[in-house]
């Protein structure tokens, strides 16, 4: 696979940051290509683009909507999930080659629900344009202008929110806004109470609220993260599933060792 296929669709400021981002993106893309080459005879299935369908299928197969369950579900569909744990450059990616998708999750937050939100966001991208054998989506930060203004980006985050919040995402967000009386500062105390009443997790609602606020140019992601401290490292959850599900059918020993070292060193 050519490195040119790794080019981001988003604009990154010129200069050293651009060079660093390009180099890391090429590296991540190479790893994604290695993963796809090691998938053996895996036959990909169509990724649902309706949140209720995906939610029902995950619940039927795994009984809950959590990071481990959705990661396994993605593998069931033939979508490889590769976790990385490096700082900067980009915040996730979805590459498709030869009709098969691989998602790179790269989030410095230790929140399991934040990783889940990002995974569902990328799965939505994987569901789009199924007629294309080649496709690439590379994410910048949640507060970037492109993430706020591009229709598919907004749709992907809405999709993620609807899956984890049982299609009540907008209703709960409106309730939170009303109870906070339009004050962003009050949301931190309001969100946990509403989540408890609706029988959803505080983290799931906080992430969706942060997404909705980002559309107004308000960065509430830090506050949302503070509401969802995790006892388990989400990177390790996704990596564990990777080792369980990936066949490691890689012909090139250098590539195989590179992948193993990448996952081991993080």
mmCIF file of C-alpha atoms in Angstrom:
data_model
loop_
_atom_site.group_PDB
_atom_site.id
_atom_site.type_symbol
_atom_site.label_atom_id
_atom_site.label_comp_id
_atom_site.label_asym_id
_atom_site.label_seq_id
_atom_site.Cartn_x
_atom_site.Cartn_y
_atom_site.Cartn_z
ATOM 1 C CA UNK A 1 0.000 0.000 0.000
ATOM 2 C CA UNK A 2 1.294 3.433 -0.834
ATOM 3 C CA UNK A 3 1.870 6.066 1.825
ATOM 4 C CA UNK A 4 -0.016 8.510 -0.368
ATOM 5 C CA UNK A 5 -3.246 6.785 0.613
ATOM 6 C CA UNK A 6 -2.666 8.002 4.144
ATOM 7 C CA UNK A 7 -3.162 11.676 3.311
ATOM 8 C CA UNK A 8 -5.586 13.304 5.739
ATOM 9 C CA UNK A 9 -8.719 14.943 4.453
ATOM 10 C CA UNK A 10 -8.362 17.633 7.129
ATOM 11 C CA UNK A 11 -6.066 20.633 6.938
ATOM 12 C CA UNK A 12 -3.268 20.855 9.493
ATOM 13 C CA UNK A 13 -1.331 24.093 10.161
ATOM 14 C CA UNK A 14 1.809 24.344 8.058
ATOM 15 C CA UNK A 15 5.314 24.012 9.450
ATOM 16 C CA UNK A 16 6.826 21.555 11.912
ATOM 17 C CA UNK A 17 3.424 20.369 13.144
ATOM 18 C CA UNK A 18 2.459 19.562 9.565
ATOM 19 C CA UNK A 19 5.651 17.574 9.011
ATOM 20 C CA UNK A 20 5.257 15.678 12.300
ATOM 21 C CA UNK A 21 1.614 14.914 11.590
ATOM 22 C CA UNK A 22 2.410 13.699 8.081
ATOM 23 C CA UNK A 23 5.201 11.439 9.343
ATOM 24 C CA UNK A 24 3.095 9.924 12.110
ATOM 25 C CA UNK A 25 0.122 9.500 9.794
ATOM 26 C CA UNK A 26 2.302 7.604 7.325
ATOM 27 C CA UNK A 27 3.565 5.407 10.184
ATOM 28 C CA UNK A 28 0.044 4.692 11.447
ATOM 29 C CA UNK A 29 -1.128 4.003 7.923
ATOM 30 C CA UNK A 30 1.684 1.510 7.428
ATOM 31 C CA UNK A 31 0.676 -0.285 10.620
ATOM 32 C CA UNK A 32 -2.938 -0.323 9.437
ATOM 33 C CA UNK A 33 -1.811 -1.858 6.151
ATOM 34 C CA UNK A 34 0.151 -4.509 8.066
ATOM 35 C CA UNK A 35 -2.961 -5.333 10.079
ATOM 36 C CA UNK A 36 -5.058 -5.681 6.942
ATOM 37 C CA UNK A 37 -2.417 -7.924 5.387
ATOM 38 C CA UNK A 38 -2.646 -10.208 8.410
ATOM 39 C CA UNK A 39 -6.404 -10.600 8.433
ATOM 40 C CA UNK A 40 -6.221 -13.814 6.440
ATOM 41 C CA UNK A 41 -9.496 -14.905 4.865
ATOM 42 C CA UNK A 42 -11.688 -12.656 6.997
ATOM 43 C CA UNK A 43 -14.799 -11.659 5.045
ATOM 44 C CA UNK A 44 -15.980 -8.129 5.905
ATOM 45 C CA UNK A 45 -19.667 -7.454 6.593
ATOM 46 C CA UNK A 46 -21.548 -4.219 6.062
ATOM 47 C CA UNK A 47 -21.318 -1.921 9.085
ATOM 48 C CA UNK A 48 -24.799 -0.690 10.136
ATOM 49 C CA UNK A 49 -25.313 3.040 9.676
ATOM 50 C CA UNK A 50 -28.411 3.193 11.893
ATOM 51 C CA UNK A 51 -27.721 3.571 15.640
ATOM 52 C CA UNK A 52 -30.710 1.481 16.741
ATOM 53 C CA UNK A 53 -29.608 -1.447 14.562
ATOM 54 C CA UNK A 54 -26.051 -1.366 15.847
ATOM 55 C CA UNK A 55 -27.212 -1.040 19.451
ATOM 56 C CA UNK A 56 -29.601 -3.999 19.093
ATOM 57 C CA UNK A 57 -26.949 -6.183 17.467
ATOM 58 C CA UNK A 58 -24.327 -5.440 20.139
ATOM 59 C CA UNK A 59 -26.812 -6.066 22.947
ATOM 60 C CA UNK A 60 -27.996 -9.306 21.355
ATOM 61 C CA UNK A 61 -24.455 -10.616 20.979
ATOM 62 C CA UNK A 62 -22.761 -9.218 24.109
ATOM 63 C CA UNK A 63 -25.486 -8.026 26.473
ATOM 64 C CA UNK A 64 -24.095 -4.528 27.054
ATOM 65 C CA UNK A 65 -22.864 -1.426 25.278
ATOM 66 C CA UNK A 66 -19.325 -1.022 26.548
ATOM 67 C CA UNK A 67 -15.854 -0.677 25.064
ATOM 68 C CA UNK A 68 -14.981 -4.377 25.077
ATOM 69 C CA UNK A 69 -18.352 -5.409 23.639
ATOM 70 C CA UNK A 70 -18.312 -2.870 20.802
ATOM 71 C CA UNK A 71 -14.670 -3.626 20.001
ATOM 72 C CA UNK A 72 -15.492 -7.316 19.687
ATOM 73 C CA UNK A 73 -18.577 -6.473 17.634
ATOM 74 C CA UNK A 74 -16.415 -4.475 15.213
ATOM 75 C CA UNK A 75 -14.133 -7.480 14.791
ATOM 76 C CA UNK A 76 -17.240 -9.625 14.158
ATOM 77 C CA UNK A 77 -17.953 -7.345 11.198
ATOM 78 C CA UNK A 78 -14.400 -7.791 9.903
ATOM 79 C CA UNK A 79 -13.327 -4.310 11.047
ATOM 80 C CA UNK A 80 -9.886 -4.488 12.670
ATOM 81 C CA UNK A 81 -9.410 -2.154 15.662
ATOM 82 C CA UNK A 82 -5.790 -1.108 16.241
ATOM 83 C CA UNK A 83 -5.073 0.905 19.421
ATOM 84 C CA UNK A 84 -2.193 3.364 19.604
ATOM 85 C CA UNK A 85 -1.177 5.421 22.612
ATOM 86 C CA UNK A 86 1.113 8.133 21.250
ATOM 87 C CA UNK A 87 0.574 11.856 21.852
ATOM 88 C CA UNK A 88 -0.363 14.358 19.181
ATOM 89 C CA UNK A 89 -0.532 14.084 15.375
ATOM 90 C CA UNK A 90 -4.152 12.948 15.023
ATOM 91 C CA UNK A 91 -7.035 11.618 17.110
ATOM 92 C CA UNK A 92 -8.078 8.486 15.258
ATOM 93 C CA UNK A 93 -8.468 7.182 11.737
ATOM 94 C CA UNK A 94 -10.433 4.824 9.553
ATOM 95 C CA UNK A 95 -8.782 3.379 6.468
ATOM 96 C CA UNK A 96 -10.370 1.103 3.900
ATOM 97 C CA UNK A 97 -8.318 -0.891 1.424
ATOM 98 C CA UNK A 98 -9.657 -3.548 -0.878
ATOM 99 C CA UNK A 99 -13.088 -3.139 0.706
ATOM 100 C CA UNK A 100 -11.837 -3.905 4.239
ATOM 101 C CA UNK A 101 -11.775 -1.396 7.084
ATOM 102 C CA UNK A 102 -9.261 -0.868 9.850
ATOM 103 C CA UNK A 103 -9.834 1.682 12.615
ATOM 104 C CA UNK A 104 -6.959 3.241 14.512
ATOM 105 C CA UNK A 105 -7.987 4.428 17.981
ATOM 106 C CA UNK A 106 -5.607 6.990 19.438
ATOM 107 C CA UNK A 107 -6.852 8.860 22.468
ATOM 108 C CA UNK A 108 -4.731 10.054 25.395
ATOM 109 C CA UNK A 109 -7.725 10.098 27.732
ATOM 110 C CA UNK A 110 -7.987 7.171 30.151
ATOM 111 C CA UNK A 111 -11.771 7.266 30.009
ATOM 112 C CA UNK A 112 -13.276 4.005 28.790
ATOM 113 C CA UNK A 113 -16.398 5.843 27.660
ATOM 114 C CA UNK A 114 -14.386 8.371 25.707
ATOM 115 C CA UNK A 115 -12.710 5.521 23.822
ATOM 116 C CA UNK A 116 -16.131 3.980 23.261
ATOM 117 C CA UNK A 117 -17.473 7.257 21.868
ATOM 118 C CA UNK A 118 -14.491 7.530 19.506
ATOM 119 C CA UNK A 119 -14.848 3.896 18.396
ATOM 120 C CA UNK A 120 -18.516 4.352 17.545
ATOM 121 C CA UNK A 121 -17.682 7.605 15.768
ATOM 122 C CA UNK A 122 -15.166 5.764 13.565
ATOM 123 C CA UNK A 123 -17.533 2.840 12.988
ATOM 124 C CA UNK A 124 -19.982 5.307 11.496
ATOM 125 C CA UNK A 125 -17.264 6.404 9.053
ATOM 126 C CA UNK A 126 -16.618 2.736 8.266
ATOM 127 C CA UNK A 127 -20.314 2.363 7.383
ATOM 128 C CA UNK A 128 -20.260 5.182 4.853
ATOM 129 C CA UNK A 129 -19.634 4.893 1.104
ATOM 130 C CA UNK A 130 -19.687 1.067 1.039
ATOM 131 C CA UNK A 131 -19.361 1.222 -2.736
ATOM 132 C CA UNK A 132 -15.789 2.493 -2.373
ATOM 133 C CA UNK A 133 -12.992 -0.057 -2.077
ATOM 134 C CA UNK A 134 -10.577 2.659 -0.927
ATOM 135 C CA UNK A 135 -11.479 5.275 1.661
ATOM 136 C CA UNK A 136 -9.647 7.301 4.318
ATOM 137 C CA UNK A 137 -10.770 9.406 7.271
ATOM 138 C CA UNK A 138 -8.216 10.960 9.628
ATOM 139 C CA UNK A 139 -9.416 12.904 12.643
ATOM 140 C CA UNK A 140 -8.106 16.103 14.170
ATOM 141 C CA UNK A 141 -9.058 17.284 17.656
ATOM 142 C CA UNK A 142 -12.689 17.430 18.731
ATOM 143 C CA UNK A 143 -12.608 21.235 18.805
ATOM 144 C CA UNK A 144 -11.222 21.715 15.294
ATOM 145 C CA UNK A 145 -13.334 23.689 12.851
ATOM 146 C CA UNK A 146 -13.547 20.740 10.468
ATOM 147 C CA UNK A 147 -15.000 18.485 13.182
ATOM 148 C CA UNK A 148 -17.649 21.112 13.931
ATOM 149 C CA UNK A 149 -18.616 21.975 10.374
ATOM 150 C CA UNK A 150 -18.338 18.854 8.219
ATOM 151 C CA UNK A 151 -21.685 17.076 7.953
ATOM 152 C CA UNK A 152 -20.303 13.542 8.177
ATOM 153 C CA UNK A 153 -18.295 14.441 11.293
ATOM 154 C CA UNK A 154 -21.381 15.800 13.043
ATOM 155 C CA UNK A 155 -23.395 12.774 11.936
ATOM 156 C CA UNK A 156 -20.693 10.401 13.239
ATOM 157 C CA UNK A 157 -20.763 11.954 16.712
ATOM 158 C CA UNK A 158 -24.558 12.007 16.777
ATOM 159 C CA UNK A 159 -24.492 8.340 15.806
ATOM 160 C CA UNK A 160 -22.087 7.527 18.661
ATOM 161 C CA UNK A 161 -24.288 9.365 21.140
ATOM 162 C CA UNK A 162 -27.451 7.614 19.998
ATOM 163 C CA UNK A 163 -25.873 4.146 20.280
ATOM 164 C CA UNK A 164 -24.690 4.624 23.859
ATOM 165 C CA UNK A 165 -27.708 6.656 25.006
ATOM 166 C CA UNK A 166 -30.406 4.438 23.470
ATOM 167 C CA UNK A 167 -31.487 7.076 20.945
ATOM 168 C CA UNK A 168 -32.291 9.553 23.729
ATOM 169 C CA UNK A 169 -29.154 11.645 23.230
ATOM 170 C CA UNK A 170 -30.838 14.852 22.048
ATOM 171 C CA UNK A 171 -33.619 14.620 24.606
ATOM 172 C CA UNK A 172 -31.124 14.210 27.445
ATOM 173 C CA UNK A 173 -28.944 17.040 26.128
ATOM 174 C CA UNK A 174 -31.954 19.358 26.050
ATOM 175 C CA UNK A 175 -32.892 18.330 29.581
ATOM 176 C CA UNK A 176 -29.371 19.118 30.749
ATOM 177 C CA UNK A 177 -29.445 22.525 29.068
ATOM 178 C CA UNK A 178 -32.786 23.344 30.625
ATOM 179 C CA UNK A 179 -31.802 22.288 34.136
ATOM 180 C CA UNK A 180 -28.502 24.115 33.903
ATOM 181 C CA UNK A 181 -30.523 27.194 32.903
ATOM 182 C CA UNK A 182 -28.166 27.819 30.023
ATOM 183 C CA UNK A 183 -25.076 27.891 32.251
ATOM 184 C CA UNK A 184 -22.142 25.769 31.107
ATOM 185 C CA UNK A 185 -20.716 25.972 34.625
ATOM 186 C CA UNK A 186 -23.783 24.231 36.094
ATOM 187 C CA UNK A 187 -23.580 21.276 33.725
ATOM 188 C CA UNK A 188 -20.972 19.497 35.823
ATOM 189 C CA UNK A 189 -23.456 19.074 38.672
ATOM 190 C CA UNK A 190 -26.491 18.528 36.447
ATOM 191 C CA UNK A 191 -25.143 15.799 34.133
ATOM 192 C CA UNK A 192 -24.626 13.055 36.787
ATOM 193 C CA UNK A 193 -28.164 13.500 38.153
ATOM 194 C CA UNK A 194 -29.774 13.313 34.721
ATOM 195 C CA UNK A 195 -27.671 10.285 33.771
ATOM 196 C CA UNK A 196 -28.749 8.503 36.959
ATOM 197 C CA UNK A 197 -32.432 9.258 36.305
ATOM 198 C CA UNK A 198 -32.184 8.030 32.694
ATOM 199 C CA UNK A 199 -30.195 4.925 33.682
ATOM 200 C CA UNK A 200 -27.275 5.831 31.428
ATOM 201 C CA UNK A 201 -23.676 6.395 32.394
ATOM 202 C CA UNK A 202 -22.456 9.853 33.339
ATOM 203 C CA UNK A 203 -19.538 9.518 30.933
ATOM 204 C CA UNK A 204 -21.743 8.714 27.960
ATOM 205 C CA UNK A 205 -23.955 11.739 28.559
ATOM 206 C CA UNK A 206 -20.981 13.998 29.342
ATOM 207 C CA UNK A 207 -19.263 13.057 26.078
ATOM 208 C CA UNK A 208 -22.378 13.729 24.049
ATOM 209 C CA UNK A 209 -22.889 17.056 25.801
ATOM 210 C CA UNK A 210 -19.287 18.005 25.055
ATOM 211 C CA UNK A 211 -19.885 17.198 21.395
ATOM 212 C CA UNK A 212 -23.040 19.325 21.302
ATOM 213 C CA UNK A 213 -21.256 22.240 22.962
ATOM 214 C CA UNK A 214 -18.357 21.939 20.520
ATOM 215 C CA UNK A 215 -20.799 22.772 17.714
ATOM 216 C CA UNK A 216 -21.197 26.159 19.412
ATOM 217 C CA UNK A 217 -17.447 26.611 19.683
ATOM 218 C CA UNK A 218 -17.400 25.722 23.395
ATOM 219 C CA UNK A 219 -14.681 23.319 24.548
ATOM 220 C CA UNK A 220 -16.225 21.256 27.354
ATOM 221 C CA UNK A 221 -14.254 18.079 26.699
ATOM 222 C CA UNK A 222 -11.968 18.636 29.683
ATOM 223 C CA UNK A 223 -14.918 18.976 32.048
ATOM 224 C CA UNK A 224 -16.543 15.904 30.500
ATOM 225 C CA UNK A 225 -13.351 13.917 31.058
ATOM 226 C CA UNK A 226 -13.300 14.937 34.724
ATOM 227 C CA UNK A 227 -16.723 13.318 35.129
ATOM 228 C CA UNK A 228 -15.523 9.906 33.948
ATOM 229 C CA UNK A 229 -12.511 8.580 35.774
ATOM 230 C CA UNK A 230 -11.707 4.986 34.806
ATOM 231 C CA UNK A 231 -10.157 2.295 36.959
ATOM 232 C CA UNK A 232 -9.166 0.225 33.916
ATOM 233 C CA UNK A 233 -6.925 1.427 31.088
ATOM 234 C CA UNK A 234 -9.050 1.544 27.904
ATOM 235 C CA UNK A 235 -5.992 1.097 25.707
ATOM 236 C CA UNK A 236 -5.317 -2.235 27.384
ATOM 237 C CA UNK A 237 -8.921 -3.340 26.822
ATOM 238 C CA UNK A 238 -8.727 -2.702 23.083
ATOM 239 C CA UNK A 239 -5.238 -4.201 22.857
ATOM 240 C CA UNK A 240 -6.394 -7.338 24.670
ATOM 241 C CA UNK A 241 -9.232 -7.788 22.183
ATOM 242 C CA UNK A 242 -6.753 -7.218 19.349
ATOM 243 C CA UNK A 243 -4.584 -10.086 20.567
ATOM 244 C CA UNK A 244 -7.659 -12.292 20.994
ATOM 245 C CA UNK A 245 -9.073 -11.614 17.541
ATOM 246 C CA UNK A 246 -6.175 -10.848 15.195
ATOM 247 C CA UNK A 247 -4.901 -13.977 13.376
ATOM 248 C CA UNK A 248 -1.360 -12.584 12.938
ATOM 249 C CA UNK A 249 -1.258 -14.132 9.471
ATOM 250 C CA UNK A 250 1.567 -11.795 8.382
ATOM 251 C CA UNK A 251 3.983 -13.097 5.775
ATOM 252 C CA UNK A 252 6.674 -10.484 6.331
ATOM 253 C CA UNK A 253 8.487 -11.109 9.627
ATOM 254 C CA UNK A 254 9.701 -7.505 9.829
ATOM 255 C CA UNK A 255 6.118 -6.255 9.636
ATOM 256 C CA UNK A 256 4.961 -8.793 12.194
ATOM 257 C CA UNK A 257 7.714 -7.783 14.620
ATOM 258 C CA UNK A 258 7.008 -4.068 14.075
ATOM 259 C CA UNK A 259 3.374 -4.600 14.977
ATOM 260 C CA UNK A 260 4.216 -6.643 18.055
ATOM 261 C CA UNK A 261 6.720 -4.059 19.271
ATOM 262 C CA UNK A 262 4.294 -1.220 18.695
ATOM 263 C CA UNK A 263 1.634 -2.881 20.803
ATOM 264 C CA UNK A 264 4.104 -4.056 23.442
ATOM 265 C CA UNK A 265 5.845 -0.725 23.936
ATOM 266 C CA UNK A 266 2.722 1.323 24.653
#
